[in-house]
Short mmCIF file of C-alpha atoms in Angstrom, two decimals:
data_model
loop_
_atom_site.label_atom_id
_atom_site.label_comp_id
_atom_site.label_asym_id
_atom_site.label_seq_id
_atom_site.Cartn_x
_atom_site.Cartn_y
_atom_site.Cartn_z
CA UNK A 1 -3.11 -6.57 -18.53
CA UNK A 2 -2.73 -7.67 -14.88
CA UNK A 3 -1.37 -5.50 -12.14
CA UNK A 4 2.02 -6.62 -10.80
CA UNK A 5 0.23 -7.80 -7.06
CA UNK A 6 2.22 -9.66 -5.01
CA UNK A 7 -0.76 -12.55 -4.71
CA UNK A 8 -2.49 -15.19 -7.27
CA UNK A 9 -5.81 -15.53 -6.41
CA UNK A 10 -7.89 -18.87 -6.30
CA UNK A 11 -10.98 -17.19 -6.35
CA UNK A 12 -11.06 -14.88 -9.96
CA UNK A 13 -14.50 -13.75 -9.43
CA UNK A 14 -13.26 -12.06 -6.24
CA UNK A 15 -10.49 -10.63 -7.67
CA UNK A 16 -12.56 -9.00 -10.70
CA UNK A 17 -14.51 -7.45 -8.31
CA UNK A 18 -11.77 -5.73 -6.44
CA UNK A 19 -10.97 -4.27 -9.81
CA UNK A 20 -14.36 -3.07 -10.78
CA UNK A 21 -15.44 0.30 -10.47
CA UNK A 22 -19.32 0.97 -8.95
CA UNK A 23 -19.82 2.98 -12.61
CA UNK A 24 -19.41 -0.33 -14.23
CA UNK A 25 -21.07 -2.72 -12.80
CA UNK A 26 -23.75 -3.13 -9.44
CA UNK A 27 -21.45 -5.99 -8.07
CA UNK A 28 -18.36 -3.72 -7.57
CA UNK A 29 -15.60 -2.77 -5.21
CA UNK A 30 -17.00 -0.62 -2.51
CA UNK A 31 -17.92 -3.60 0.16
CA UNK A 32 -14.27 -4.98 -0.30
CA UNK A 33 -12.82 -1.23 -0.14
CA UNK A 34 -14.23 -0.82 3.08
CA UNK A 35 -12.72 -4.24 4.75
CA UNK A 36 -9.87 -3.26 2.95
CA UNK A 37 -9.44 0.40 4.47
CA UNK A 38 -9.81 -1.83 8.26
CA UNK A 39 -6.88 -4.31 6.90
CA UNK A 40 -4.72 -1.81 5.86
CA UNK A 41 -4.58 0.27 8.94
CA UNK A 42 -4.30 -2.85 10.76
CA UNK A 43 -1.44 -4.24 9.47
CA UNK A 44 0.26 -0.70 8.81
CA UNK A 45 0.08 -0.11 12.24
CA UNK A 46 1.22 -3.43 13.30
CA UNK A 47 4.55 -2.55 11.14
CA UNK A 48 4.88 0.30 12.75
CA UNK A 49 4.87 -0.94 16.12
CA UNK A 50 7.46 -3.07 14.84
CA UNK A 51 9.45 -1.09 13.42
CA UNK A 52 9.84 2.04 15.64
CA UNK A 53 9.91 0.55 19.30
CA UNK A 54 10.84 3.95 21.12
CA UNK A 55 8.07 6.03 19.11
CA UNK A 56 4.64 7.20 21.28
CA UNK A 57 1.42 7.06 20.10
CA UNK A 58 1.15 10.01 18.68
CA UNK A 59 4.10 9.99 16.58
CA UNK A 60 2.83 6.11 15.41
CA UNK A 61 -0.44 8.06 14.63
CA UNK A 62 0.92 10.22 12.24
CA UNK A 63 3.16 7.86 10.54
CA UNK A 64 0.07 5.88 9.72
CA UNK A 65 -2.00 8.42 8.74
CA UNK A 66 1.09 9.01 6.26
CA UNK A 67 0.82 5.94 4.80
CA UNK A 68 -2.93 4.83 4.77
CA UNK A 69 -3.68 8.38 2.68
CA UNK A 70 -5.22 7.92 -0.24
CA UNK A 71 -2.40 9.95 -2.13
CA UNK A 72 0.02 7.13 -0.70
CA UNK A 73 -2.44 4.57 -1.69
CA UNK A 74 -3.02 5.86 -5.43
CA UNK A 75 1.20 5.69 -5.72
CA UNK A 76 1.17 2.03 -4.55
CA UNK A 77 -1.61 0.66 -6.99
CA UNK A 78 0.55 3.18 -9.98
CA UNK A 79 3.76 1.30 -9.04
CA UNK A 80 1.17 -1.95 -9.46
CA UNK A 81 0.02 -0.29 -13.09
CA UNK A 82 -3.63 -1.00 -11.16
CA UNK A 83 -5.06 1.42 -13.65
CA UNK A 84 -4.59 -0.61 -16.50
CA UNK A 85 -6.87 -3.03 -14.86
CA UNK A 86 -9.30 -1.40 -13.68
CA UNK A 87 -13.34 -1.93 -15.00
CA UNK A 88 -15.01 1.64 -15.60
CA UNK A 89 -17.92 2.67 -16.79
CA UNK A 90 -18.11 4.90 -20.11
CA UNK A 91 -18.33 8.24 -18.31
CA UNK A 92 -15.36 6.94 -15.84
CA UNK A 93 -13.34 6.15 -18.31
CA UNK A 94 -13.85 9.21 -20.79
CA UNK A 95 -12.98 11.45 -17.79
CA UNK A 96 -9.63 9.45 -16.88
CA UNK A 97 -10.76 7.52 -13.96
CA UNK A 98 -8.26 4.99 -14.16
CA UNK A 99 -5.96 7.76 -13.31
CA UNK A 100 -7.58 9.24 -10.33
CA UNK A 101 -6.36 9.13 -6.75
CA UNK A 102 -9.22 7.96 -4.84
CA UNK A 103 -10.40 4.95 -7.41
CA UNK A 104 -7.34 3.78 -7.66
CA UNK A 105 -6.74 3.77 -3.93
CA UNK A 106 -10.17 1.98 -3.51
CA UNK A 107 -8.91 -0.60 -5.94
CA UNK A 108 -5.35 -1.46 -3.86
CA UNK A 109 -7.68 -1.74 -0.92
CA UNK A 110 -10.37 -3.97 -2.54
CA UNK A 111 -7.81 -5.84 -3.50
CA UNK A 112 -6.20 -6.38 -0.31
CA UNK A 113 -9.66 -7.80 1.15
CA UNK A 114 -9.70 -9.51 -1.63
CA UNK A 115 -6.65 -11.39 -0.64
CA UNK A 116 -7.71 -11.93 2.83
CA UNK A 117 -11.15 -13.35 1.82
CA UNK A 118 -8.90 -15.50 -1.14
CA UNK A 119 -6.56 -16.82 1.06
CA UNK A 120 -7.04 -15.97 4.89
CA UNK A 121 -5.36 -13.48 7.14
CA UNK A 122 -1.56 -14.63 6.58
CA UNK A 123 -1.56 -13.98 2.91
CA UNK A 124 -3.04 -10.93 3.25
CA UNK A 125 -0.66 -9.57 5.63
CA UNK A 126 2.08 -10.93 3.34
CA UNK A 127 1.06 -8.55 0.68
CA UNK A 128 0.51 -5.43 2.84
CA UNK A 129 4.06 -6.78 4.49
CA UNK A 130 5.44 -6.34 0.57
CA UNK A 131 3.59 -3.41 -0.51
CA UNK A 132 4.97 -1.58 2.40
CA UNK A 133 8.56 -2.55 2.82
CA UNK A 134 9.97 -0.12 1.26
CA UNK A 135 8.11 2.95 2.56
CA UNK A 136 8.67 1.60 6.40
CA UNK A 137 12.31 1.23 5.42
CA UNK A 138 12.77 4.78 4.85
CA UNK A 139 10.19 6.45 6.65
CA UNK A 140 12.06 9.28 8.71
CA UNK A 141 10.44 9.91 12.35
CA UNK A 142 10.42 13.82 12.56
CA UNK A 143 12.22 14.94 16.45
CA UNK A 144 9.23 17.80 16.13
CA UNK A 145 5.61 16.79 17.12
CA UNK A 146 3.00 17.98 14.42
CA UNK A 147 1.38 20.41 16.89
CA UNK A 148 5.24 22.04 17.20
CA UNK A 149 5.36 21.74 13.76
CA UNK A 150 2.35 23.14 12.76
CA UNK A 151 3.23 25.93 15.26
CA UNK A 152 6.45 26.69 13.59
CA UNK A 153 5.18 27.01 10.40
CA UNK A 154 2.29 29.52 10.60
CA UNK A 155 4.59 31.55 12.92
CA UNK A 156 6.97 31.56 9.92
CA UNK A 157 4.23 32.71 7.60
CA UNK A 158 2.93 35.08 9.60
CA UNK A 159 -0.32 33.42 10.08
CA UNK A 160 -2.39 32.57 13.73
CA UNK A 161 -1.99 30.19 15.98
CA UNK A 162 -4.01 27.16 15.80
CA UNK A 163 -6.94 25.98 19.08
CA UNK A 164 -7.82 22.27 19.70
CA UNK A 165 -11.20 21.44 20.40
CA UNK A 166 -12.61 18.80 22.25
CA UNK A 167 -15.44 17.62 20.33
CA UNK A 168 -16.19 14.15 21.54
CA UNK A 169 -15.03 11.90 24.16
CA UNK A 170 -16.78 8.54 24.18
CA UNK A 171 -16.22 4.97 25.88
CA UNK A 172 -15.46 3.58 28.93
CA UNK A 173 -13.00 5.30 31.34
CA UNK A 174 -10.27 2.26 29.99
CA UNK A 175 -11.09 2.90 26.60
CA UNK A 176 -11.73 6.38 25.75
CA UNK A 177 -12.12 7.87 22.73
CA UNK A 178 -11.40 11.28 21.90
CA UNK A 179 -12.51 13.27 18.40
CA UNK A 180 -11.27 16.37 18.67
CA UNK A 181 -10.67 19.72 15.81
CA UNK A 182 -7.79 21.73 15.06
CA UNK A 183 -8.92 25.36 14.01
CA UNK A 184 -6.99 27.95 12.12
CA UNK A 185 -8.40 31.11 11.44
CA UNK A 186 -6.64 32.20 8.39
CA UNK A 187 -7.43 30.03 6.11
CA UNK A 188 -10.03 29.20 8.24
CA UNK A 189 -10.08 25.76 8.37
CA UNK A 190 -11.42 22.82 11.09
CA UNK A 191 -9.51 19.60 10.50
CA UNK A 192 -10.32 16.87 12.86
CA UNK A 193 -8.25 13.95 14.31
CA UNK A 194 -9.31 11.19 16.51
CA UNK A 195 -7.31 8.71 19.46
CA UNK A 196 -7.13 7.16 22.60
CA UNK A 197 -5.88 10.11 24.26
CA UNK A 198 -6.57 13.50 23.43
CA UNK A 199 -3.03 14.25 22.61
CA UNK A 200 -2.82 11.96 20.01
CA UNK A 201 -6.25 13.42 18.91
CA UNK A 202 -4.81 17.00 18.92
CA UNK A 203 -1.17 15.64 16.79
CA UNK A 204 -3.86 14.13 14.52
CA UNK A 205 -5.57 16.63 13.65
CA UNK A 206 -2.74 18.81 13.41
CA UNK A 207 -1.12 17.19 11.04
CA UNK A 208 -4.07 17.17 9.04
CA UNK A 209 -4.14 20.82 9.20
CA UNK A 210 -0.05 21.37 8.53
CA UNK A 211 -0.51 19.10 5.00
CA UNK A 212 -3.68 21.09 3.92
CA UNK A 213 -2.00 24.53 4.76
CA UNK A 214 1.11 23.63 2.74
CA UNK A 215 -1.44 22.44 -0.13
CA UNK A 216 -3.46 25.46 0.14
CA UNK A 217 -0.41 28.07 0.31
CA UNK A 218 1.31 25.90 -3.26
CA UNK A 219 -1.76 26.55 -5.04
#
């Protein structure tokens, strides 16, 4: 059965490859997911810039990182029914690949390059355009930074503060780089986070740290 995707491709040998799994086959997915991963955050951002005019970089940051997760990713190519066209191999398969997070979020971006390569850069951000809509509709821009945030909530649970560390800053003075690591003690944890600044480094990776608490603390 074929996914409900928002584009009919000329080219079927490109889009059977976007759908095929590196367990199945040696001409598979993984070159496409990784022009696809570029595309994505790309366009994402592009509708972000859009769509929240007053927002600074770091907030735009986070809202991407939001949606270009693989979790958000995996629930974009379910609402697609992706799974039921993926190709697995036999061991992928018996252990319920088509159901996983991460090959199904390599799929929606293979497929995405796959559009782009099909039918040049309009289409393609005419699909990410579609597949995002909704989610850039409703996404809610928090008044709290996620370094205030993160703050706030190990405070509440009685947990230590968090340091930022400046692991990296590369480029030219114009166009720096920063890659920098948020560290929590208990759990002890280093999550990193990467921008042009090293605020937006430091939100980054604090956000990174806030949704891995929170997943850590549910378990």
């Amino acid at each position: 059965m074929k996914p409900n995707f928002p584009h009919r491709f000329r080219n079927e040998g490109l889009y059977e490859q976007a759908l095929t799994h590196r367990s199945a086959a040696r001409l598979n997915n993984e070159r496409l997911e990784f022009l696809g991963d570029s595309l994505v955050n790309m366009l994402v951002a592009e509708m972000l810039y859009e769509t929240h005019p007053r927002a600074d970089e770091g907030v735009l940051t986070r809202l991407r990182a939001q949606l270009v997760r693989g979790s958000t990713l995996a629930e974009i190519a379910r609402e697609l029914d992706l799974g039921d066209a993926l190709v697995l191999g036999s061991g992928e398969l018996k252990s319920g690949g088509f159901r996983r997070d991460s090959i199904l979020a390599d799929a929606l971006e293979a497929l995405i390059a796959a559009t782009y390569l099909d039918a040049g850069w309009q289409a393609c951000r005419d699909v990410v355009r579609t597949l995002y809509a909704s989610r850039i509709a409703t996404l809610g821009v928090s008044e709290k930074d996620p370094k205030t945030r993160l703050q706030e909530f190990l405070q509440a649970n009685g947990l230590p503060l968090p340091q930022y560390e400046l692991v990296a800053s590369t480029g030219e003075d114009h166009a720096k780089l920063f890659d920098v690591e948020c560290v929590v003690a208990d759990p002890a944890l280093r999550l990193p986070g990467h921008g042009t600044s090293r605020r937006a480094a430091e939100q980054m990776a604090a956000e990174a740290a806030l949704n891995e608490i929170k997943g850590i603390l549910r378990a």
